[in-house]
JSON list of C-alpha atoms in Angstrom, two decimals:
[
{"chain": "A", "resi": 189, "resn": "ARG", "atom": "CA", "xyz": [-41.43, -30.47, -155.30]},
{"chain": "A", "resi": 190, "resn": "PHE", "atom": "CA", "xyz": [-43.54, -30.20, -152.17]},
{"chain": "A", "resi": 191, "resn": "VAL", "atom": "CA", "xyz": [-46.85, -31.94, -152.75]},
{"chain": "A", "resi": 192, "resn": "HIS", "atom": "CA", "xyz": [-48.68, -32.23, -149.44]},
{"chain": "A", "resi": 193, "resn": "ALA", "atom": "CA", "xyz": [-48.05, -32.72, -145.72]},
{"chain": "A", "resi": 194, "resn": "TYR", "atom": "CA", "xyz": [-50.28, -34.97, -143.61]},
{"chain": "A", "resi": 195, "resn": "LEU", "atom": "CA", "xyz": [-49.86, -33.85, -139.99]},
{"chain": "A", "resi": 196, "resn": "ALA", "atom": "CA", "xyz": [-52.24, -36.15, -138.15]},
{"chain": "A", "resi": 197, "resn": "GLY", "atom": "CA", "xyz": [-52.22, -35.81, -134.39]},
{"chain": "A", "resi": 198, "resn": "PHE", "atom": "CA", "xyz": [-50.48, -32.42, -134.42]},
{"chain": "A", "resi": 199, "resn": "ALA", "atom": "CA", "xyz": [-51.83, -29.05, -133.40]},
{"chain": "A", "resi": 200, "resn": "VAL", "atom": "CA", "xyz": [-51.13, -26.79, -136.38]},
{"chain": "A", "resi": 201, "resn": "PRO", "atom": "CA", "xyz": [-52.00, -23.15, -135.60]},
{"chain": "A", "resi": 202, "resn": "ALA", "atom": "CA", "xyz": [-54.16, -21.61, -138.30]},
{"chain": "A", "resi": 203, "resn": "ASP", "atom": "CA", "xyz": [-52.15, -18.37, -138.31]},
{"chain": "A", "resi": 204, "resn": "LEU", "atom": "CA", "xyz": [-48.98, -20.28, -139.21]},
{"chain": "A", "resi": 205, "resn": "PHE", "atom": "CA", "xyz": [-49.97, -19.94, -142.86]},
{"chain": "A", "resi": 206, "resn": "SER", "atom": "CA", "xyz": [-50.11, -16.15, -142.76]},
{"chain": "A", "resi": 207, "resn": "ARG", "atom": "CA", "xyz": [-47.06, -15.68, -140.54]},
{"chain": "A", "resi": 208, "resn": "THR", "atom": "CA", "xyz": [-44.62, -18.38, -141.73]},
{"chain": "A", "resi": 209, "resn": "LEU", "atom": "CA", "xyz": [-45.91, -20.71, -144.46]},
{"chain": "A", "resi": 210, "resn": "ARG", "atom": "CA", "xyz": [-47.00, -18.02, -146.90]},
{"chain": "A", "resi": 211, "resn": "HIS", "atom": "CA", "xyz": [-46.60, -20.23, -149.99]},
{"chain": "A", "resi": 212, "resn": "VAL", "atom": "CA", "xyz": [-48.35, -23.22, -148.43]},
{"chain": "A", "resi": 213, "resn": "GLN", "atom": "CA", "xyz": [-52.07, -23.37, -147.71]},
{"chain": "A", "resi": 214, "resn": "PRO", "atom": "CA", "xyz": [-54.44, -25.56, -145.69]},
{"chain": "A", "resi": 215, "resn": "SER", "atom": "CA", "xyz": [-56.04, -28.37, -147.66]},
{"chain": "A", "resi": 216, "resn": "ALA", "atom": "CA", "xyz": [-59.15, -27.07, -149.40]},
{"chain": "A", "resi": 217, "resn": "HIS", "atom": "CA", "xyz": [-60.07, -30.13, -151.46]},
{"chain": "A", "resi": 218, "resn": "ALA", "atom": "CA", "xyz": [-58.82, -33.63, -152.15]},
{"chain": "A", "resi": 219, "resn": "ALA", "atom": "CA", "xyz": [-56.50, -32.80, -155.04]},
{"chain": "A", "resi": 220, "resn": "ASP", "atom": "CA", "xyz": [-54.81, -29.52, -154.13]},
{"chain": "A", "resi": 221, "resn": "ILE", "atom": "CA", "xyz": [-51.02, -29.38, -153.84]},
{"chain": "A", "resi": 222, "resn": "ARG", "atom": "CA", "xyz": [-48.49, -27.35, -151.83]},
{"chain": "A", "resi": 223, "resn": "SER", "atom": "CA", "xyz": [-50.93, -27.76, -148.97]},
{"chain": "A", "resi": 224, "resn": "VAL", "atom": "CA", "xyz": [-51.24, -29.18, -145.47]},
{"chain": "A", "resi": 225, "resn": "SER", "atom": "CA", "xyz": [-53.88, -31.30, -143.76]},
{"chain": "A", "resi": 226, "resn": "SER", "atom": "CA", "xyz": [-54.02, -31.90, -140.02]},
{"chain": "A", "resi": 227, "resn": "TRP", "atom": "CA", "xyz": [-56.53, -33.49, -137.68]},
{"chain": "A", "resi": 228, "resn": "ASN", "atom": "CA", "xyz": [-57.06, -34.76, -134.16]},
{"chain": "A", "resi": 229, "resn": "ALA", "atom": "CA", "xyz": [-59.94, -37.23, -133.92]},
{"chain": "A", "resi": 230, "resn": "LEU", "atom": "CA", "xyz": [-62.29, -37.29, -130.95]},
{"chain": "A", "resi": 231, "resn": "PRO", "atom": "CA", "xyz": [-65.57, -39.08, -130.22]},
{"chain": "A", "resi": 232, "resn": "VAL", "atom": "CA", "xyz": [-68.65, -37.07, -131.12]},
{"chain": "A", "resi": 233, "resn": "ASP", "atom": "CA", "xyz": [-69.83, -37.03, -127.50]},
{"chain": "A", "resi": 234, "resn": "HIS", "atom": "CA", "xyz": [-66.55, -35.99, -125.87]},
{"chain": "A", "resi": 235, "resn": "ALA", "atom": "CA", "xyz": [-65.94, -32.44, -124.67]},
{"chain": "A", "resi": 236, "resn": "GLY", "atom": "CA", "xyz": [-63.17, -30.59, -126.47]},
{"chain": "A", "resi": 237, "resn": "HIS", "atom": "CA", "xyz": [-59.95, -29.95, -124.55]},
{"chain": "A", "resi": 238, "resn": "ASN", "atom": "CA", "xyz": [-56.44, -28.62, -125.06]},
{"chain": "A", "resi": 239, "resn": "LEU", "atom": "CA", "xyz": [-54.46, -31.86, -124.75]},
{"chain": "A", "resi": 240, "resn": "PHE", "atom": "CA", "xyz": [-53.22, -31.57, -128.31]},
{"chain": "A", "resi": 241, "resn": "ARG", "atom": "CA", "xyz": [-52.10, -27.98, -128.10]},
{"chain": "A", "resi": 242, "resn": "GLY", "atom": "CA", "xyz": [-48.63, -26.85, -127.17]},
{"chain": "A", "resi": 243, "resn": "VAL", "atom": "CA", "xyz": [-46.12, -24.65, -128.98]},
{"chain": "A", "resi": 244, "resn": "ALA", "atom": "CA", "xyz": [-45.31, -23.99, -132.63]},
{"chain": "A", "resi": 245, "resn": "TRP", "atom": "CA", "xyz": [-42.29, -22.55, -134.41]},
{"chain": "A", "resi": 246, "resn": "TYR", "atom": "CA", "xyz": [-42.78, -19.28, -136.26]},
{"chain": "A", "resi": 247, "resn": "SER", "atom": "CA", "xyz": [-40.03, -18.16, -138.63]},
{"chain": "A", "resi": 248, "resn": "GLY", "atom": "CA", "xyz": [-38.27, -15.10, -137.24]},
{"chain": "A", "resi": 249, "resn": "GLU", "atom": "CA", "xyz": [-40.16, -15.38, -133.96]},
{"chain": "A", "resi": 250, "resn": "GLY", "atom": "CA", "xyz": [-39.17, -18.75, -132.49]},
{"chain": "A", "resi": 251, "resn": "TRP", "atom": "CA", "xyz": [-41.38, -20.99, -130.38]},
{"chain": "A", "resi": 252, "resn": "ARG", "atom": "CA", "xyz": [-44.75, -19.56, -129.42]},
{"chain": "A", "resi": 253, "resn": "PRO", "atom": "CA", "xyz": [-47.65, -21.10, -127.47]},
{"chain": "A", "resi": 254, "resn": "ILE", "atom": "CA", "xyz": [-50.66, -22.09, -129.55]},
{"chain": "A", "resi": 255, "resn": "THR", "atom": "CA", "xyz": [-53.54, -19.97, -128.30]},
{"chain": "A", "resi": 256, "resn": "GLY", "atom": "CA", "xyz": [-55.75, -19.41, -131.34]},
{"chain": "A", "resi": 257, "resn": "ASP", "atom": "CA", "xyz": [-57.53, -21.59, -133.86]},
{"chain": "A", "resi": 258, "resn": "VAL", "atom": "CA", "xyz": [-55.88, -24.79, -135.08]},
{"chain": "A", "resi": 259, "resn": "LEU", "atom": "CA", "xyz": [-56.14, -26.45, -138.46]},
{"chain": "A", "resi": 260, "resn": "ALA", "atom": "CA", "xyz": [-58.76, -29.21, -138.64]},
{"chain": "A", "resi": 261, "resn": "THR", "atom": "CA", "xyz": [-58.98, -31.12, -141.92]},
{"chain": "A", "resi": 262, "resn": "ASN", "atom": "CA", "xyz": [-61.59, -33.78, -142.54]},
{"chain": "A", "resi": 263, "resn": "PRO", "atom": "CA", "xyz": [-59.50, -36.81, -143.65]},
{"chain": "A", "resi": 264, "resn": "ILE", "atom": "CA", "xyz": [-62.41, -38.14, -145.67]},
{"chain": "A", "resi": 265, "resn": "THR", "atom": "CA", "xyz": [-63.42, -35.04, -147.65]},
{"chain": "A", "resi": 266, "resn": "TRP", "atom": "CA", "xyz": [-60.06, -33.22, -147.28]},
{"chain": "A", "resi": 267, "resn": "VAL", "atom": "CA", "xyz": [-61.82, -29.92, -146.62]},
{"chain": "A", "resi": 268, "resn": "SER", "atom": "CA", "xyz": [-60.35, -27.85, -143.78]},
{"chain": "A", "resi": 269, "resn": "GLY", "atom": "CA", "xyz": [-62.34, -25.86, -141.25]},
{"chain": "A", "resi": 270, "resn": "PRO", "atom": "CA", "xyz": [-65.60, -26.35, -139.37]},
{"chain": "A", "resi": 271, "resn": "SER", "atom": "CA", "xyz": [-68.41, -28.11, -141.19]},
{"chain": "A", "resi": 272, "resn": "THR", "atom": "CA", "xyz": [-72.14, -28.14, -140.57]},
{"chain": "A", "resi": 273, "resn": "THR", "atom": "CA", "xyz": [-72.54, -31.73, -141.75]},
{"chain": "A", "resi": 274, "resn": "PRO", "atom": "CA", "xyz": [-70.43, -34.91, -141.45]},
{"chain": "A", "resi": 275, "resn": "SER", "atom": "CA", "xyz": [-69.04, -36.83, -144.39]},
{"chain": "A", "resi": 276, "resn": "ALA", "atom": "CA", "xyz": [-71.20, -39.53, -145.92]},
{"chain": "A", "resi": 277, "resn": "PRO", "atom": "CA", "xyz": [-70.68, -43.11, -144.64]},
{"chain": "A", "resi": 278, "resn": "SER", "atom": "CA", "xyz": [-70.11, -44.25, -148.23]},
{"chain": "A", "resi": 279, "resn": "GLU", "atom": "CA", "xyz": [-67.04, -42.00, -148.50]},
{"chain": "A", "resi": 280, "resn": "TYR", "atom": "CA", "xyz": [-65.20, -43.85, -145.76]},
{"chain": "A", "resi": 281, "resn": "LYS", "atom": "CA", "xyz": [-62.72, -46.42, -147.15]},
{"chain": "A", "resi": 282, "resn": "GLY", "atom": "CA", "xyz": [-61.58, -48.33, -144.08]},
{"chain": "A", "resi": 283, "resn": "ALA", "atom": "CA", "xyz": [-58.96, -48.76, -141.34]},
{"chain": "A", "resi": 284, "resn": "LEU", "atom": "CA", "xyz": [-55.85, -50.92, -141.07]},
{"chain": "A", "resi": 285, "resn": "TRP", "atom": "CA", "xyz": [-53.59, -51.77, -138.11]},
{"chain": "A", "resi": 286, "resn": "PRO", "atom": "CA", "xyz": [-50.33, -53.76, -137.61]},
{"chain": "A", "resi": 287, "resn": "LEU", "atom": "CA", "xyz": [-51.92, -56.37, -135.34]},
{"chain": "A", "resi": 288, "resn": "PRO", "atom": "CA", "xyz": [-49.46, -59.01, -134.06]},
{"chain": "A", "resi": 289, "resn": "GLU", "atom": "CA", "xyz": [-50.50, -62.53, -134.95]},
{"chain": "A", "resi": 290, "resn": "ASP", "atom": "CA", "xyz": [-49.54, -63.86, -131.51]},
{"chain": "A", "resi": 291, "resn": "LEU", "atom": "CA", "xyz": [-50.98, -61.28, -129.09]},
{"chain": "A", "resi": 292, "resn": "ASP", "atom": "CA", "xyz": [-54.24, -59.36, -129.41]},
{"chain": "A", "resi": 293, "resn": "PRO", "atom": "CA", "xyz": [-54.31, -56.31, -127.09]},
{"chain": "A", "resi": 294, "resn": "ARG", "atom": "CA", "xyz": [-57.99, -56.97, -126.41]},
{"chain": "A", "resi": 295, "resn": "ASP", "atom": "CA", "xyz": [-56.84, -60.01, -124.42]},
{"chain": "A", "resi": 296, "resn": "SER", "atom": "CA", "xyz": [-54.20, -58.24, -122.35]},
{"chain": "A", "resi": 297, "resn": "GLU", "atom": "CA", "xyz": [-55.17, -54.57, -122.18]},
{"chain": "A", "resi": 298, "resn": "SER", "atom": "CA", "xyz": [-58.92, -54.52, -121.54]},
{"chain": "A", "resi": 299, "resn": "GLY", "atom": "CA", "xyz": [-58.89, -54.98, -117.75]},
{"chain": "A", "resi": 300, "resn": "ALA", "atom": "CA", "xyz": [-60.74, -52.92, -115.17]},
{"chain": "A", "resi": 301, "resn": "VAL", "atom": "CA", "xyz": [-57.89, -50.42, -114.90]},
{"chain": "A", "resi": 302, "resn": "PRO", "atom": "CA", "xyz": [-56.96, -48.80, -118.21]},
{"chain": "A", "resi": 303, "resn": "SER", "atom": "CA", "xyz": [-53.28, -48.48, -119.10]},
{"chain": "A", "resi": 304, "resn": "GLY", "atom": "CA", "xyz": [-53.74, -45.19, -120.94]},
{"chain": "A", "resi": 305, "resn": "VAL", "atom": "CA", "xyz": [-52.00, -46.48, -124.08]},
{"chain": "A", "resi": 306, "resn": "ALA", "atom": "CA", "xyz": [-53.66, -49.83, -124.72]},
{"chain": "A", "resi": 307, "resn": "LEU", "atom": "CA", "xyz": [-52.54, -50.36, -128.32]},
{"chain": "A", "resi": 308, "resn": "ARG", "atom": "CA", "xyz": [-48.92, -49.98, -127.16]},
{"chain": "A", "resi": 309, "resn": "TYR", "atom": "CA", "xyz": [-49.34, -52.97, -124.82]},
{"chain": "A", "resi": 310, "resn": "ALA", "atom": "CA", "xyz": [-48.73, -50.87, -121.71]},
{"chain": "A", "resi": 311, "resn": "HIS", "atom": "CA", "xyz": [-50.01, -53.48, -119.22]},
{"chain": "A", "resi": 312, "resn": "THR", "atom": "CA", "xyz": [-48.00, -56.24, -120.89]},
{"chain": "A", "resi": 313, "resn": "THR", "atom": "CA", "xyz": [-44.72, -54.31, -121.04]},
{"chain": "A", "resi": 314, "resn": "ARG", "atom": "CA", "xyz": [-44.96, -53.36, -117.36]},
{"chain": "A", "resi": 315, "resn": "GLN", "atom": "CA", "xyz": [-44.85, -57.03, -116.43]},
{"chain": "A", "resi": 316, "resn": "THR", "atom": "CA", "xyz": [-41.51, -57.78, -118.06]},
{"chain": "A", "resi": 317, "resn": "ARG", "atom": "CA", "xyz": [-38.18, -56.21, -118.98]},
{"chain": "A", "resi": 318, "resn": "GLN", "atom": "CA", "xyz": [-37.78, -58.57, -121.91]},
{"chain": "A", "resi": 319, "resn": "ARG", "atom": "CA", "xyz": [-38.74, -57.71, -125.45]},
{"chain": "A", "resi": 320, "resn": "LEU", "atom": "CA", "xyz": [-42.13, -59.10, -126.37]},
{"chain": "A", "resi": 321, "resn": "GLY", "atom": "CA", "xyz": [-41.02, -60.56, -129.68]},
{"chain": "A", "resi": 322, "resn": "LEU", "atom": "CA", "xyz": [-44.38, -59.99, -131.33]},
{"chain": "A", "resi": 323, "resn": "ARG", "atom": "CA", "xyz": [-44.79, -60.99, -134.97]},
{"chain": "A", "resi": 324, "resn": "VAL", "atom": "CA", "xyz": [-46.56, -58.59, -137.33]},
{"chain": "A", "resi": 325, "resn": "ARG", "atom": "CA", "xyz": [-46.83, -59.97, -140.84]},
{"chain": "A", "resi": 326, "resn": "GLU", "atom": "CA", "xyz": [-49.34, -57.56, -142.35]},
{"chain": "A", "resi": 327, "resn": "LEU", "atom": "CA", "xyz": [-51.77, -54.74, -141.77]},
{"chain": "A", "resi": 328, "resn": "VAL", "atom": "CA", "xyz": [-55.20, -56.09, -140.91]},
{"chain": "A", "resi": 329, "resn": "PRO", "atom": "CA", "xyz": [-58.61, -54.44, -141.43]},
{"chain": "A", "resi": 330, "resn": "VAL", "atom": "CA", "xyz": [-60.26, -52.99, -138.33]},
{"chain": "A", "resi": 331, "resn": "ASP", "atom": "CA", "xyz": [-64.02, -52.68, -137.92]},
{"chain": "A", "resi": 332, "resn": "CYS", "atom": "CA", "xyz": [-64.86, -49.03, -137.23]},
{"chain": "A", "resi": 333, "resn": "GLY", "atom": "CA", "xyz": [-68.58, -49.33, -137.82]},
{"chain": "A", "resi": 334, "resn": "GLU", "atom": "CA", "xyz": [-70.43, -46.84, -140.01]},
{"chain": "A", "resi": 335, "resn": "LEU", "atom": "CA", "xyz": [-67.86, -44.09, -139.74]},
{"chain": "A", "resi": 336, "resn": "THR", "atom": "CA", "xyz": [-68.31, -40.43, -140.61]},
{"chain": "A", "resi": 337, "resn": "ALA", "atom": "CA", "xyz": [-66.13, -37.43, -139.83]},
{"chain": "A", "resi": 338, "resn": "GLN", "atom": "CA", "xyz": [-66.88, -33.79, -139.14]},
{"chain": "A", "resi": 339, "resn": "ALA", "atom": "CA", "xyz": [-64.51, -30.95, -138.22]},
{"chain": "A", "resi": 340, "resn": "ASP", "atom": "CA", "xyz": [-65.82, -28.80, -135.38]},
{"chain": "A", "resi": 341, "resn": "ARG", "atom": "CA", "xyz": [-65.14, -25.18, -134.45]},
{"chain": "A", "resi": 342, "resn": "HIS", "atom": "CA", "xyz": [-62.71, -26.19, -131.70]},
{"chain": "A", "resi": 343, "resn": "GLY", "atom": "CA", "xyz": [-60.22, -27.76, -134.11]},
{"chain": "A", "resi": 344, "resn": "PHE", "atom": "CA", "xyz": [-61.17, -31.42, -133.65]},
{"chain": "A", "resi": 345, "resn": "VAL", "atom": "CA", "xyz": [-62.48, -33.99, -136.13]},
{"chain": "A", "resi": 346, "resn": "ARG", "atom": "CA", "xyz": [-65.44, -35.79, -134.59]},
{"chain": "A", "resi": 347, "resn": "VAL", "atom": "CA", "xyz": [-66.16, -39.44, -135.33]},
{"chain": "A", "resi": 348, "resn": "PRO", "atom": "CA", "xyz": [-68.68, -41.90, -133.85]},
{"chain": "A", "resi": 349, "resn": "ARG", "atom": "CA", "xyz": [-67.41, -44.15, -131.07]},
{"chain": "A", "resi": 350, "resn": "PHE", "atom": "CA", "xyz": [-66.09, -47.47, -132.32]},
{"chain": "A", "resi": 351, "resn": "PRO", "atom": "CA", "xyz": [-68.12, -50.68, -131.94]},
{"chain": "A", "resi": 352, "resn": "ARG", "atom": "CA", "xyz": [-67.51, -52.36, -128.57]},
{"chain": "A", "resi": 353, "resn": "LYS", "atom": "CA", "xyz": [-65.75, -55.35, -130.11]},
{"chain": "A", "resi": 354, "resn": "SER", "atom": "CA", "xyz": [-63.56, -53.23, -132.36]},
{"chain": "A", "resi": 355, "resn": "LEU", "atom": "CA", "xyz": [-59.82, -53.26, -131.70]},
{"chain": "A", "resi": 356, "resn": "PHE", "atom": "CA", "xyz": [-59.91, -49.46, -131.66]},
{"chain": "A", "resi": 357, "resn": "ALA", "atom": "CA", "xyz": [-62.54, -49.41, -128.90]},
{"chain": "A", "resi": 358, "resn": "LEU", "atom": "CA", "xyz": [-59.59, -49.89, -126.53]},
{"chain": "A", "resi": 359, "resn": "THR", "atom": "CA", "xyz": [-58.63, -46.26, -127.18]},
{"chain": "A", "resi": 360, "resn": "ASP", "atom": "CA", "xyz": [-61.85, -44.99, -125.61]},
{"chain": "A", "resi": 361, "resn": "ARG", "atom": "CA", "xyz": [-60.04, -45.26, -122.26]},
{"chain": "A", "resi": 362, "resn": "ASP", "atom": "CA", "xyz": [-56.66, -43.95, -123.41]},
{"chain": "A", "resi": 363, "resn": "TRP", "atom": "CA", "xyz": [-55.20, -40.75, -121.97]},
{"chain": "A", "resi": 364, "resn": "LEU", "atom": "CA", "xyz": [-55.19, -39.13, -125.40]},
{"chain": "A", "resi": 365, "resn": "LEU", "atom": "CA", "xyz": [-58.28, -40.97, -126.64]},
{"chain": "A", "resi": 366, "resn": "TYR", "atom": "CA", "xyz": [-58.00, -41.55, -130.40]},
{"chain": "A", "resi": 367, "resn": "HIS", "atom": "CA", "xyz": [-54.54, -40.00, -130.78]},
{"chain": "A", "resi": 368, "resn": "ASP", "atom": "CA", "xyz": [-52.83, -43.36, -131.43]},
{"chain": "A", "resi": 369, "resn": "VAL", "atom": "CA", "xyz": [-55.19, -44.16, -134.31]},
{"chain": "A", "resi": 370, "resn": "ASP", "atom": "CA", "xyz": [-55.44, -40.75, -136.01]},
{"chain": "A", "resi": 371, "resn": "CYS", "atom": "CA", "xyz": [-53.82, -42.21, -139.15]},
{"chain": "A", "resi": 372, "resn": "ALA", "atom": "CA", "xyz": [-54.92, -45.82, -138.87]},
{"chain": "A", "resi": 373, "resn": "VAL", "atom": "CA", "xyz": [-58.65, -45.05, -138.77]},
{"chain": "A", "resi": 374, "resn": "PHE", "atom": "CA", "xyz": [-58.38, -43.26, -142.13]},
{"chain": "A", "resi": 375, "resn": "HIS", "atom": "CA", "xyz": [-55.68, -45.48, -143.64]},
{"chain": "A", "resi": 376, "resn": "ALA", "atom": "CA", "xyz": [-57.48, -46.30, -146.88]},
{"chain": "A", "resi": 377, "resn": "ASN", "atom": "CA", "xyz": [-58.66, -42.72, -147.37]},
{"chain": "A", "resi": 378, "resn": "LEU", "atom": "CA", "xyz": [-55.09, -41.53, -146.85]},
{"chain": "A", "resi": 379, "resn": "GLN", "atom": "CA", "xyz": [-53.73, -44.07, -149.31]},
{"chain": "A", "resi": 380, "resn": "GLU", "atom": "CA", "xyz": [-56.24, -43.03, -151.93]},
{"chain": "A", "resi": 381, "resn": "ASN", "atom": "CA", "xyz": [-55.59, -39.34, -151.35]},
{"chain": "A", "resi": 382, "resn": "VAL", "atom": "CA", "xyz": [-51.81, -39.67, -151.65]},
{"chain": "A", "resi": 383, "resn": "ALA", "atom": "CA", "xyz": [-52.25, -41.20, -155.10]},
{"chain": "A", "resi": 384, "resn": "LEU", "atom": "CA", "xyz": [-54.72, -38.48, -156.11]},
{"chain": "A", "resi": 385, "resn": "ARG", "atom": "CA", "xyz": [-52.45, -35.61, -155.06]},
{"chain": "A", "resi": 386, "resn": "ILE", "atom": "CA", "xyz": [-49.43, -37.16, -156.77]},
{"chain": "A", "resi": 387, "resn": "ARG", "atom": "CA", "xyz": [-51.42, -37.39, -160.01]},
{"chain": "A", "resi": 388, "resn": "ALA", "atom": "CA", "xyz": [-52.46, -33.74, -159.61]},
{"chain": "A", "resi": 389, "resn": "TRP", "atom": "CA", "xyz": [-48.83, -32.71, -159.08]},
{"chain": "A", "resi": 390, "resn": "GLN", "atom": "CA", "xyz": [-47.15, -34.76, -161.83]},
{"chain": "A", "resi": 391, "resn": "PRO", "atom": "CA", "xyz": [-48.21, -32.68, -164.88]},
{"chain": "A", "resi": 392, "resn": "ARG", "atom": "CA", "xyz": [-46.68, -29.63, -163.20]},
{"chain": "A", "resi": 393, "resn": "SER", "atom": "CA", "xyz": [-43.43, -31.30, -162.16]},
{"chain": "A", "resi": 394, "resn": "ARG", "atom": "CA", "xyz": [-40.19, -30.88, -164.04]},
{"chain": "A", "resi": 395, "resn": "LEU", "atom": "CA", "xyz": [-38.80, -34.34, -163.35]}
]
């Protein structure tokens, strides 16, 4: 009954599929099943680094450091592996975020000194021990500009930097850059893809 795993923000070693997950494969297209997609988004002009690497569990071997290639799936096309061209702007469906109606982080987190985790209200929470009591009633659209995505040979998915007034532009100064918005940036594409993979799986299910 396994349909698909979306492991955004995780470093998934490519050899995990030959050493442990032998009946599960990396996502090859938008409608495959018994597959995995994973991505770490970075700006197109940022140097690659190993912040998102670490260790992985291999069956029969235990925890091992990730030293080789990692899975990089384009969360717009759902093709895994390096690509020579980015996705088309028309394929991008949009971003959503649980923005509180009573406190916009652009008002409290965009000072001269970055907090490192702006969308988590780091500056604000350091000023009080009380709960903030923020009210989030719905997910709101976030302007990401004309967004495209392209997996590179280092295991990252490259996207253009967000417009300066975008809520997500706050993450340009975060310690882990776009890590906090790996899912949110592609929210509508994810939502659409979940429905597509479920439809692909249902005729084969025995429920």
